[in-house]
Every structure is written in structure tokens, then in C-alpha cells.
Coordinates of N, CA and C in Angstrom, one line a residue:
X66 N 0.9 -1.2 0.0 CA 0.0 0.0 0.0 C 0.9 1.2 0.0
X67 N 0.4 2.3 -0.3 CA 1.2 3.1 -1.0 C 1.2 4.5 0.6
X68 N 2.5 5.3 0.7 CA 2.3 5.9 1.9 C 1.2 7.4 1.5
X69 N 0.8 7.7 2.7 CA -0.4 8.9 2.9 C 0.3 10.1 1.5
X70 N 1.2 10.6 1.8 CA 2.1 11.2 1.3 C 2.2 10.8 -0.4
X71 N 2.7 9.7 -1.2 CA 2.4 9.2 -2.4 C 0.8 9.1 -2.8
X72 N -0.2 9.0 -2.1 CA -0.8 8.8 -2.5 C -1.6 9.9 -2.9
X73 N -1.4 11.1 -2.4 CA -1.7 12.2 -2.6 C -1.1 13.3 -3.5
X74 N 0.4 12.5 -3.7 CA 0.9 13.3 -5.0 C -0.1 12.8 -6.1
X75 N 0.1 11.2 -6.7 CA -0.6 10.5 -7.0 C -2.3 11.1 -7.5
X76 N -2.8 11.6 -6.4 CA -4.0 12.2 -6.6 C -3.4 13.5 -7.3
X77 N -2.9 13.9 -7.1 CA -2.9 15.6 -7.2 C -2.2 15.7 -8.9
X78 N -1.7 14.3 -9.5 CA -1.2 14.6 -11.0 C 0.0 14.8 -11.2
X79 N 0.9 14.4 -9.8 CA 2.4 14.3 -9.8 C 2.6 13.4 -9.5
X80 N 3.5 12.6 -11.1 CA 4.2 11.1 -10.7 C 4.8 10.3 -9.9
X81 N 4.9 9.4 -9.6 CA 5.6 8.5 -9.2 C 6.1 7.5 -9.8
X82 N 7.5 6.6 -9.2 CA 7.7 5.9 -10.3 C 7.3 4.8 -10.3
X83 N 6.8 4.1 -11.2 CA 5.1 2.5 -11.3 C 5.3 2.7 -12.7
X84 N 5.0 1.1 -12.8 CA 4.6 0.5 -13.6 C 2.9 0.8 -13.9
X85 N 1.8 1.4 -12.5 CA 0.5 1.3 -12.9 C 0.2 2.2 -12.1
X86 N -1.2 2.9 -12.2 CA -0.8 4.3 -10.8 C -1.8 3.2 -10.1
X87 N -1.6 3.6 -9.0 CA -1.6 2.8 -7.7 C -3.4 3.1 -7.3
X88 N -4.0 2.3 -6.9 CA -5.7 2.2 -6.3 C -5.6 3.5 -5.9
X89 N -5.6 4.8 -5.3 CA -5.3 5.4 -4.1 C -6.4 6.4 -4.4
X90 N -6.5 6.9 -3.3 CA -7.6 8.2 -3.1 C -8.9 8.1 -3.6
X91 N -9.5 6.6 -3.7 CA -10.8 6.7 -4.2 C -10.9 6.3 -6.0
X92 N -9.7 6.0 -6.4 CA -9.9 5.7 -8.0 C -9.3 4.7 -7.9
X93 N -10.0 4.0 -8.9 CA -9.9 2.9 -9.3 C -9.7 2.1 -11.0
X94 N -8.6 2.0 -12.0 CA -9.1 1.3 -13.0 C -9.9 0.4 -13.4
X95 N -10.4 0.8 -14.3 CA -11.8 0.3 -15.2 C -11.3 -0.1 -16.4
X96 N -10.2 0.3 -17.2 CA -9.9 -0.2 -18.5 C -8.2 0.0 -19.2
X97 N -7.2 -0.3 -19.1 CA -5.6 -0.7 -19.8 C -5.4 -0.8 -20.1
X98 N -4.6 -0.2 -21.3 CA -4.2 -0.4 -22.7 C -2.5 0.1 -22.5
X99 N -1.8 -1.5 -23.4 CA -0.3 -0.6 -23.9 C -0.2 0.1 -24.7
X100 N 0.7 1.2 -24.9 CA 1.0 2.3 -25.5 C 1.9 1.7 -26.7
X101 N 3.2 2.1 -26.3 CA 4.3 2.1 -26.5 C 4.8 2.6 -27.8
X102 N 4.6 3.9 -27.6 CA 4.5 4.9 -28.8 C 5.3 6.3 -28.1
X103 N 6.2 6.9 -29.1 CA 6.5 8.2 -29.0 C 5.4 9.6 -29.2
X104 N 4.7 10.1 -28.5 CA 3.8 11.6 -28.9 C 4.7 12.4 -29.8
X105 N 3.4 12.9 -30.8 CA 4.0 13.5 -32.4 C 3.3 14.8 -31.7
X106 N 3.9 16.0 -32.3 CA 3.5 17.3 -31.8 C 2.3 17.2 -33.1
X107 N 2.2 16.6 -34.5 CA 1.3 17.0 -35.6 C 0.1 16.4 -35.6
X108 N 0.0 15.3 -34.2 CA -1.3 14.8 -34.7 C -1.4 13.5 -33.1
X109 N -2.6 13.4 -32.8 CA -3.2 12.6 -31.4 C -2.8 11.7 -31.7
X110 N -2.0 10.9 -30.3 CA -1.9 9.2 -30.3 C -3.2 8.8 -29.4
X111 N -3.9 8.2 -29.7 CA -5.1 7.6 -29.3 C -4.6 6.0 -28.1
X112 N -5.2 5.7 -27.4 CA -4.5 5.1 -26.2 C -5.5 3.8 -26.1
X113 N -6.4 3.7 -27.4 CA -7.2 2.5 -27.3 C -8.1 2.2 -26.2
X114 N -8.5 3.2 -25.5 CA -9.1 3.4 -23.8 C -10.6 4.2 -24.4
X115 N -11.6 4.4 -25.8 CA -12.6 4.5 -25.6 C -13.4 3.9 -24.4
X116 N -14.4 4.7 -23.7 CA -15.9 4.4 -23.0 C -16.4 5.4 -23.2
X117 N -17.8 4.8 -22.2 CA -18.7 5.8 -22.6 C -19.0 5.9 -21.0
X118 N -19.0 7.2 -20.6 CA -18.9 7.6 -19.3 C -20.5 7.4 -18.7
X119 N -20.8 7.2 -17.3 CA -21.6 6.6 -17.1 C -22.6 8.4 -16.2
X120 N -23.2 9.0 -16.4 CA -23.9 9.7 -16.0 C -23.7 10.1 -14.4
X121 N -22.9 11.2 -14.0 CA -22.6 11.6 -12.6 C -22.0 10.7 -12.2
X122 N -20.9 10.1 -12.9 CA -19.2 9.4 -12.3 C -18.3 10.2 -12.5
X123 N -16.9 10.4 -11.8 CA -16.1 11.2 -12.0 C -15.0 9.9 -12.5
X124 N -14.5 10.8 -13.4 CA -13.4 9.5 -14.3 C -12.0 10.8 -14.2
X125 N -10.9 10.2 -14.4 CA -9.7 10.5 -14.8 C -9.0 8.9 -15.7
X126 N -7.8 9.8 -16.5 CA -7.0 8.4 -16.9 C -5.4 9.1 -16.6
X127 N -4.8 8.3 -16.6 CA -3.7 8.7 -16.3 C -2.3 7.8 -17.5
X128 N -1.2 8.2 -17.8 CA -0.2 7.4 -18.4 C 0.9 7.4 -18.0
X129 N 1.2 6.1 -18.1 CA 2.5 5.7 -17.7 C 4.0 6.3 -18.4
X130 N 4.7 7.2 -18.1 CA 5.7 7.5 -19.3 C 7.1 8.2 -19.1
X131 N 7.8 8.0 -20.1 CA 9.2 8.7 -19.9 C 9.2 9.7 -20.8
X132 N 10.7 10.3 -20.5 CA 10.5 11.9 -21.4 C 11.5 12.8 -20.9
X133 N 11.7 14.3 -21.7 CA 12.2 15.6 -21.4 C 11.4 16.2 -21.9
X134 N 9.9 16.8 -21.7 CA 9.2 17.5 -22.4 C 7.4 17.5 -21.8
X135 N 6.6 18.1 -22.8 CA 5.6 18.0 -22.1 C 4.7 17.4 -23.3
X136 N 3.1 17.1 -22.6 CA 2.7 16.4 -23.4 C 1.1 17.0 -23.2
X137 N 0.0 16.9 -24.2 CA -1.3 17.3 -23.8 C -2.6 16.2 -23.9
X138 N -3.0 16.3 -22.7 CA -3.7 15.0 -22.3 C -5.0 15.5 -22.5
X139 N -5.7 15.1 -23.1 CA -7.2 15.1 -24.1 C -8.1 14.4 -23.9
X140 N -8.9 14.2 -24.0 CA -10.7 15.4 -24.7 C -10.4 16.0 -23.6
X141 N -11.3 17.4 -24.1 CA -11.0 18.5 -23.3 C -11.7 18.4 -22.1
X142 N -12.3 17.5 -21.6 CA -12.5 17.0 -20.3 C -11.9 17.1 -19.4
X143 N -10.8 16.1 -20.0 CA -9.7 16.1 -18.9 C -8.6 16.8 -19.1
X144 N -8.7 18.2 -20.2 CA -7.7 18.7 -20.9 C -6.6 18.8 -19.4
X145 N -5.3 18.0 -19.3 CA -4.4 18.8 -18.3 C -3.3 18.5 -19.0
X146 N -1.9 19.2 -19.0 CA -0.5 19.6 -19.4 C 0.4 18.4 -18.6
X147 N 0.9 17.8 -18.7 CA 1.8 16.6 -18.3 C 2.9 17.0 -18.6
X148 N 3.9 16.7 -17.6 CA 5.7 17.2 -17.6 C 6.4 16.0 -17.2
X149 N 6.8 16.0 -18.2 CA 8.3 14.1 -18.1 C 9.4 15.1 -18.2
X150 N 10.3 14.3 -16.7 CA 11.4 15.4 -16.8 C 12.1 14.2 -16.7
X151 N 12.5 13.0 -17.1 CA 13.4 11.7 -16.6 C 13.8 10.5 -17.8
X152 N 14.6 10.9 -18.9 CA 14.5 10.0 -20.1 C 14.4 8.2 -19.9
X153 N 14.9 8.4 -18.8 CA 14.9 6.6 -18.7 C 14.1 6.4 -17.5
X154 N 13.3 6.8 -16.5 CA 12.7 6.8 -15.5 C 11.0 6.4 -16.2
X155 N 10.3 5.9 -15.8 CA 8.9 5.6 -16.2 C 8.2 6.2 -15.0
X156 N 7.3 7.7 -15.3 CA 6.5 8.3 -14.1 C 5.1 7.7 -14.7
X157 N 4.2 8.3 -13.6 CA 2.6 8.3 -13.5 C 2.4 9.4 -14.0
X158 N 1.2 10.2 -15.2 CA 1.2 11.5 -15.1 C -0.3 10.9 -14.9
X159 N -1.4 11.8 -14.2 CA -2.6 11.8 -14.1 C -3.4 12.8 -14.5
X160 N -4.9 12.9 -15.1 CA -4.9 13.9 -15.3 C -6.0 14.5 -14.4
X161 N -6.4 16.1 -14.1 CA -7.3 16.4 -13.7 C -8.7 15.1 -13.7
X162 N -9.6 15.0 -12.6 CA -11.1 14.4 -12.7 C -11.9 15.6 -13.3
X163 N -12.9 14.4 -13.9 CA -14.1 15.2 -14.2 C -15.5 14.5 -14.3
X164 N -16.2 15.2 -13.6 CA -17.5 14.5 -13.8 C -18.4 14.2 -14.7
X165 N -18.7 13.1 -15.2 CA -20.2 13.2 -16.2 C -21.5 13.9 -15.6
X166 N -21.6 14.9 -16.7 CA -22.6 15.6 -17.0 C -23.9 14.5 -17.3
X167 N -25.3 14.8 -16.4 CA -26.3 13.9 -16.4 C -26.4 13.6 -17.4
X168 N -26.8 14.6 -18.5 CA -27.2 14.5 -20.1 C -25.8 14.0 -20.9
X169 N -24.9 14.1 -21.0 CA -24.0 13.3 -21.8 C -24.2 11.9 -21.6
X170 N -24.0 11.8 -23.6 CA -24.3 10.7 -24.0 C -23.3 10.0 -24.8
X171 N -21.8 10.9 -25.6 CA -20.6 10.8 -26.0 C -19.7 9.6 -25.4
X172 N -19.3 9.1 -26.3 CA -18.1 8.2 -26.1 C -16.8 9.3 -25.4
X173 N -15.9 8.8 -24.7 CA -14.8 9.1 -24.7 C -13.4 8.7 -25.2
X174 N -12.4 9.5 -26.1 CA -11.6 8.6 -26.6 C -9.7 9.6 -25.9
X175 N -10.1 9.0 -24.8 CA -8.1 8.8 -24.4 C -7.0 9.5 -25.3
X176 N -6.8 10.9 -25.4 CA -5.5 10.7 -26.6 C -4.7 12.0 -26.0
X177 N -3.0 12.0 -26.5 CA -2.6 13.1 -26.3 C -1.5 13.4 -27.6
X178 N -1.4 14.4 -27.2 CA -0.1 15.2 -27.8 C 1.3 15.7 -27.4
X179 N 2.3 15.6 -28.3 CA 3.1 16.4 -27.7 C 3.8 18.0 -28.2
X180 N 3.5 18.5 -26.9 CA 4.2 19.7 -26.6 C 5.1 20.3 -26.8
X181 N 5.9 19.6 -26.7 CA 7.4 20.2 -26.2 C 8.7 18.7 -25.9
X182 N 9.5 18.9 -26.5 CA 10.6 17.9 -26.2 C 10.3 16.7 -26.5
X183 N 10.6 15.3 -26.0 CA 10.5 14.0 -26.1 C 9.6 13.6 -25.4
X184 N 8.6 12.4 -25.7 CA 7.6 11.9 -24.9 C 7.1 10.7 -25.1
X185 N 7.6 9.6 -24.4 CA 7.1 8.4 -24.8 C 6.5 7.7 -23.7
X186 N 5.4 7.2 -24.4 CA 4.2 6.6 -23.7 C 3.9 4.9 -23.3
X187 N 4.2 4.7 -22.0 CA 4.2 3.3 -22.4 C 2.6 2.4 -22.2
X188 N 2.1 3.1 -21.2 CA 0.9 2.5 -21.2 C -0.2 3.4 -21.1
X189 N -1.4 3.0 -20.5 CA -2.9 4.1 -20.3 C -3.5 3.6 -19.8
X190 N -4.5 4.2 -18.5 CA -5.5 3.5 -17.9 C -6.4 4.5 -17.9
X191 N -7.4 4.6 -17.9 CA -9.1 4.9 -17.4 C -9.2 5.0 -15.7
X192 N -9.7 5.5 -14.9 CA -9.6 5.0 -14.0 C -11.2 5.8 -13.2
X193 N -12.3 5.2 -12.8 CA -13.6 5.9 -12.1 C -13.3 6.0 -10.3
X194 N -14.2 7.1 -10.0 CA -13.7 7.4 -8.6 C -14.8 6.9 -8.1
X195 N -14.4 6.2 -6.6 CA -15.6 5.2 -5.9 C -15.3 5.7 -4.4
X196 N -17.1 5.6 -3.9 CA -16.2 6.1 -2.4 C -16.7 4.5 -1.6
X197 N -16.6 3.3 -2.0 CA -16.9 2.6 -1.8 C -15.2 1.4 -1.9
X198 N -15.3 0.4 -0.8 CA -13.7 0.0 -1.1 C -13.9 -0.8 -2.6
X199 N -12.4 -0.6 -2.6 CA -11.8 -1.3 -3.9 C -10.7 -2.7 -3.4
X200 N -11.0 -3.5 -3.2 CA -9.6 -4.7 -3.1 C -8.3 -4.3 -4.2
X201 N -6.9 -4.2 -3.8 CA -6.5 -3.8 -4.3 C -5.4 -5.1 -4.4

């Protein structure tokens, strides 16, 4: 289990270094996909992580990745700016939550960009917030 301290970076969209971001603060993955793609500044890498958000759930996804640069984490939902500062280190970046709106009825499709410098992506998760336990 991960300390009070991690797990709140964690929440807050500051990496750690994992292979998977960790159960913590109430989220939980729902769906996984490998990456293993470099981000092109000219055009979305898509993370294979479509759903369709379920009416008043708060979802974030987060990816697993190395880098010297930044990266832009998409649909504008979850639009948040992600910073790899570690070329051979694999962080967590997470992004902002956001809740489904009653009336949305949209798919969601996982994708980002890159920014600035190098950015390679190894995996992607989905992940719904529960305030109920999760066995981890």
C-alpha cells in the first residue's frame, strides 16, 4: 500500500515511479491499454481506452511515461498539461477528474499530444472514482 504522502501526489497529477498508478484516493481502474508509442507534436496518439462515461461518475485516466518534455492530455474533459522530466525513469502522469454531466451521452476517446521535447508513452489507464472500497 502506498504511503499517505504518495498517494496524494498521486491524486494531485504528480508522478511516481510505477509501472501502474496505484488504487489510491478513491480511483480505481476500469480499462488498460499498452501504448508504447512516441507523442508526435502534428497529430493525437489515441490510447485505445474508448468508453462511454456513465452519468454523474467522476473518471480521470492517467499514463505511464518517460520523457524531457511535455505532453497534452485530451478530450477537453480532462484537458491537463503533463511534464516528463526523466528519459529513462517511467512516471505516472494523471490527469485532472471530471464528472459526467447527467445529459452526456458521448463516447470518450483517451488521446494526447506532444508539446514540447520527447515523450514516450508506455501505457494508459481509465480509471472511475468510488467512495466505496476497492480490493486492491
Amino acid at each position: 500500500m502506498l504511503g499517505a504522502a504518495a498517494a496524494a501526489a498521486l491524486t494531485a497529477g504528480v508522478g511516481i515511479a510505477s509501472a501502474a498508478p496505484a488504487q489510491a484516493a478513491g480511483f480505481y481502474t476500469i480499462k488498460s491499454a499498452t501504448v508504447g508509442k512516441y507523442l508526435s507534436t502534428s497529430s493525437f496518439t489515441h490510447f485505445g481506452l474508448d468508453f462511454k462515461p456513465q452519468p454523474g461518475v467522476t473518471y480521470r485516466y492517467c499514463v505511464v511515461g518517460r520523457g524531457t518534455g511535455t505532453a497534452n492530455l485530451q478530450p477537453t474533459a480532462f484537458a491537463t498539461t503533463a511534464t516528463f522530466s526523466n528519459s529513462s525513469l517511467l512516471v505516472t502522469r494523471c490527469t485532472k477528474s471530471w464528472r459526467t454531466p447527467s445529459n452526456y451521452g458521448s463516447w470518450m476517446g483517451p488521446a494526447a499530444n506532444k508539446l514540447s521535447g520527447s515523450v514516450y508513452i508506455s501505457r494508459a489507464y481509465v480509471q472511475r472514482y468510488t467512495t466505496s472500497s476497492v480490493p486492491v
